[in-house]
Amino acid sequence: MSVIPSKINEPLSFIQFKKEVLQDYKTAVLSRECSLIGRREVLTGKAKFGIFGDGKEVPQLAMAKAFKKGDFRSGYYRDQTFMMAIGELTPQQFFAGLYAHADINADPMSGGRQMGGHFATHSLDEKGHFKNLTEQYNSSSDISPTAGQMPRMLGLAYASKLFRNLLEIKNSKFSNNGNEISWGTIGNASTSEGVFFETINAAGVLQVPMIINVWDDDFGISVPAKYQTTKESISEILKGFQRENEVNGYEIFVVNGWDYPKLIDVYSKASKIAREEHVPVLIHVKDLTQPQGHSTSGSHERYKTKERLIWEKQNDCIVKMRDWIIEFSLQDENNNTLKFIDSEEELIKIEKEVKKEVSQARRDAWNAFLNPIKEEKNTLINVLNNLSEKSKNKAFILKLKNDLISILEPSRKDLLSTARKIIVYVRDENLIEKTQLQNWITTYIKTKQPAYSSHLYSQTDKRVSLSKEVLPTYSENAELVDARIIIKDNFDTLFSKYNNVFIFGEDAGNIGDVNQGLVGLQDKYGELRITDTGIREATIIGQGIGMALRGLRPIAEIQYLDYLLYGLQILSDDLATLHYRTAGKQKAPLIIRTRGHRLEGIWHSGSPMGAIVHSLRGMNILVPRNMTKAAGFYNTLLECDEPALIVENLNGYRLKEKLPNNFGEFKTPIGEVETIKYGNDVTVVSYGSTLKIVQDVINDLAQVDIDIEIIDVQSLLPFDNNHDVVKSIQKTNRLIIIDEDVSGGASAYLLNEILEKQNAYDYLDSKPITITAKEHRAAYGTDGDYFSKPNAEDIFESIYAIMHEVNPMKYKKLY
C-alpha cells in the first residue's frame, strides 16, 4: 500500500512509513536536545557562543527528504536538523563545533574556525582536488552575514542550467545532466537584505533550479515582522514573481512549519518542479518558533509577550509532530486500524534514548577536545618543574606553574601564555632547562598555529606560487595593435582551449564589453559562454562563486572598479574566506575581471586598492600595467586553483602594444615584480596606469641628471615574493611609492611590505616618500584629474626633492 514518499517518487508501505516517521521524530528530538544542552554549555563557559536550530526541526526533515545526492545547500546557521537528517552531522560533531575543536576530523564543518551552526561538506580530497560531487550530499560553507548565502545560491543553481544545456561541459563528477537543485535557507528577517531581493530577481530572470526556504518565526532577533517586511509576509510581497501561463517566474508555496505531512507534500512538489523544469521555487514556512531565543547572547523573554511565549510552547513544531504521531490512525483495505504507536510510552522511550545519546556525545566531544590539551599541559609542567629547580627565579616560575595546574580545563592559550611569561624571567640564565622551554615554545607555536591559520591560499599542486612565467613571443614583423585586440584574441584562445570557462557581466555579451575586449566572441561561442547580466554586482560575483564551487571556471566581470564596492561584502565574507574557513575542504577559483583608474569624475575614477587589499586576504589581487600582462594573468590563473581579482588598466585599451603569437600560453607570474627601467638614484615603485606617467618623466629627470629605477608591482596580493624591491633599494638607497589610492591606502600596505617585511629600512639614506591621490574623490574633467591624482609634475618634483636633500648644491631648490 502506497502511503507517503520518503524520497521523491519512492512510495512506502505502512511499515516503512511508520519506521521513517519515528526515525524523523527521533532526529528532531535529538537536534532539539543538542540545542538545549548546547545553550547550557555556553552558559557554563565551555563554549563561547551558541546559535541553534531549535524550533525549525520539522520543516528541515521535509527538506532533507527531497534533497538528493549532487544537490547543494546554501544556508544559514539554523540548519542543524537538516544536516543531521542527511547524515552529514552527528551530535558529537555538533558539540565539537561548539567547542571550536581545531581538528577537521573532529569538527568537519570548519575545524573549529567558525562558530557552531555553520555547516559544510567536503568537496575536496586530501590533495585538494574535487571529489565526485554527484555521489554525495553537498553543503556550501555557511557565513554569518545575513543573506550573504543568497548570491552563492544563485551560482550553484546556474551551474545546473549550464550543465544541462551545454553538451561540451558534461562531467559526471560535477553534474547529472543538470538535475541538481540549489537549496537555500534564510530567516524571515534576513529577507529584508538587498542581496535577497537581488538574488530573487536574478534567479527569476535566469530560470534556474533553486529552492529558497524562508524559516519564518515572526522575529529578527528582537524586532518583530511588522518592522521587517511589508505586509509582514515575504510570500505576499513576492506574489508578483508567481509564474503564470507562458510568463516565466517562480512557483511559490506557503506552509505551516509544524505540519509534518503537508510539509512533505510541499517539498515533494517543489523539488519536482525545480529539478525537472528548472523553475525557481520559494517555500515560505510560517508559524515557526524559537524556543531559546535568537542566541546565547540574550533572552527572548525581554522582547516577547507572555501571550507569544505561551503560543510558541503550544505551537512548537516538535510538540505538534508528537501530537500528530499519537493521534494518527489509518484504515487499510481490510478495515484494520493502523497506528504509529500503541501508547505514548514508545515516544517517551525514544526521548529518553535521545537524551542519553546526546549526553554521551557531549562528553565524548568534550573529552576529545580537552584531553590532548591536558597532555600538552602535563608536558609543559614537566619542563617547568625542571626549570624551576635550577633557576634563581624559582618562586616566580612556581607561581605561574601552579596557576596553570589549577586550571582544570585549560586552553592552548593558557599553556602558551604561561610559557612565554616564564621565559622572560629566565632570559639572562644559561641553563639547559631554559633551552628546553625555548624549544617547547617554538615547537608548540610551529605545530599549533597552522590549525588556526592554514589554507588562506591553496596548498595544492595547482597553487599560484608554483606557476612559472612564460614570456610572450612575437613574429619578426609583429604588428602594433590597439591593446584591446590582445585581450580579445587571448580570450578567444582561452574559450577554445577550455570548454568550462565562462565570462558574464554587464554588457559583456552582445557588445563585447564596454571596451571591446570580448567583441564578437558571443557570436562565436554562444550566449551561455559569454553572457550579459543585469546590473547586479553582488549576484554577478555570487553567480561566479557558485559556479566555481561546482567545478566550472567562471570569469565574473564587474564593469568598473568603482562598482566592485557593491560586491565587496560578498567577495570579502564569502569568496576570500572560503578555503580558509573550510580548512581546505572547499574552493572556488573564481576570477573577477574589472577595469579601473583614471577615467573621469567621482564615480568612474576610483582606486580603492587599500580597502580591497585589506578586505580580500585569501584572494590574489593583480594590477597589470598593460593588456599583454593582463592576458598573461588570465592564462596563469586558469592553470591554478585560487580566486583572483584582475584590475585591467582603463587607459590602456587603445594604446598600442605588439601582437604576441602565443596567445593562451604566455603567463604573467603572480607575486613577482618587474623592473621596467634600471637606474641608480631612486627606486620608484608603482602599478597600473600611473606607471605610464612615471615613464613619461624619465626624460625630464634625465635632463637634470637623475636616473631612476622603475619597478612595476604587478600583483599586490601576493607582493614581491623574491624581495626584488629591497635589492633595488640596496643599490639606490631611496624609495618612492606612487599610487592612485588615497594616502594611507595601498601605499601604506606597500610601505609595510617593503620596510618591515623586506627590511629595506636598513638600506635607506632618505625618508621613504609616497605620492598618492588627494583625500577626496577625483573631480571631473582633465583639470579635476590633474588636481586630484598624482601627475607628472608631482612625480618629477618629489623625486627631485629627494635628490636636493642628497646634493643641494647640484639640485637647487625649485621653489
Tab-separated table of N, CA, C and O in Angstrom, residues 226 345 348 365 379 494 546 663 772 809:
chain	number	residue	atom	x	y	z
A	226	LYS	N	6.549	43.122	11.702
A	226	LYS	CA	5.914	44.354	11.206
A	226	LYS	C	6.945	45.440	10.909
A	226	LYS	O	6.681	46.365	10.141
A	345	GLU	N	4.155	5.779	25.592
A	345	GLU	CA	5.391	5.268	26.168
A	345	GLU	C	6.460	5.028	25.103
A	345	GLU	O	7.656	5.148	25.372
A	348	ILE	N	8.120	8.299	24.626
A	348	ILE	CA	8.907	8.604	25.825
A	348	ILE	C	10.207	7.813	25.815
A	348	ILE	O	11.273	8.329	26.178
A	365	ALA	N	32.697	14.495	22.909
A	365	ALA	CA	33.237	15.652	22.186
A	365	ALA	C	34.123	16.489	23.096
A	365	ALA	O	35.195	16.952	22.687
A	379	THR	N	53.086	17.890	29.698
A	379	THR	CA	54.439	18.002	29.142
A	379	THR	C	55.075	19.318	29.542
A	379	THR	O	56.255	19.369	29.951
A	494	LEU	N	41.448	31.233	-25.129
A	494	LEU	CA	41.078	30.551	-23.882
A	494	LEU	C	39.733	29.850	-23.995
A	494	LEU	O	39.548	28.743	-23.476
A	546	GLY	N	29.273	30.282	-6.946
A	546	GLY	CA	28.552	29.018	-7.034
A	546	GLY	C	29.015	28.159	-8.185
A	546	GLY	O	29.162	26.937	-8.054
A	663	PHE	N	49.211	33.289	-27.929
A	663	PHE	CA	48.048	33.541	-27.074
A	663	PHE	C	47.641	32.288	-26.308
A	663	PHE	O	47.719	31.171	-26.825
A	772	THR	N	50.430	60.083	-3.544
A	772	THR	CA	49.111	59.461	-3.640
A	772	THR	C	48.085	60.473	-4.130
A	772	THR	O	48.380	61.657	-4.317
A	809	MET	N	73.608	71.388	-3.594
A	809	MET	CA	74.365	72.252	-4.496
A	809	MET	C	74.098	71.893	-5.957
A	809	MET	O	74.005	72.780	-6.819
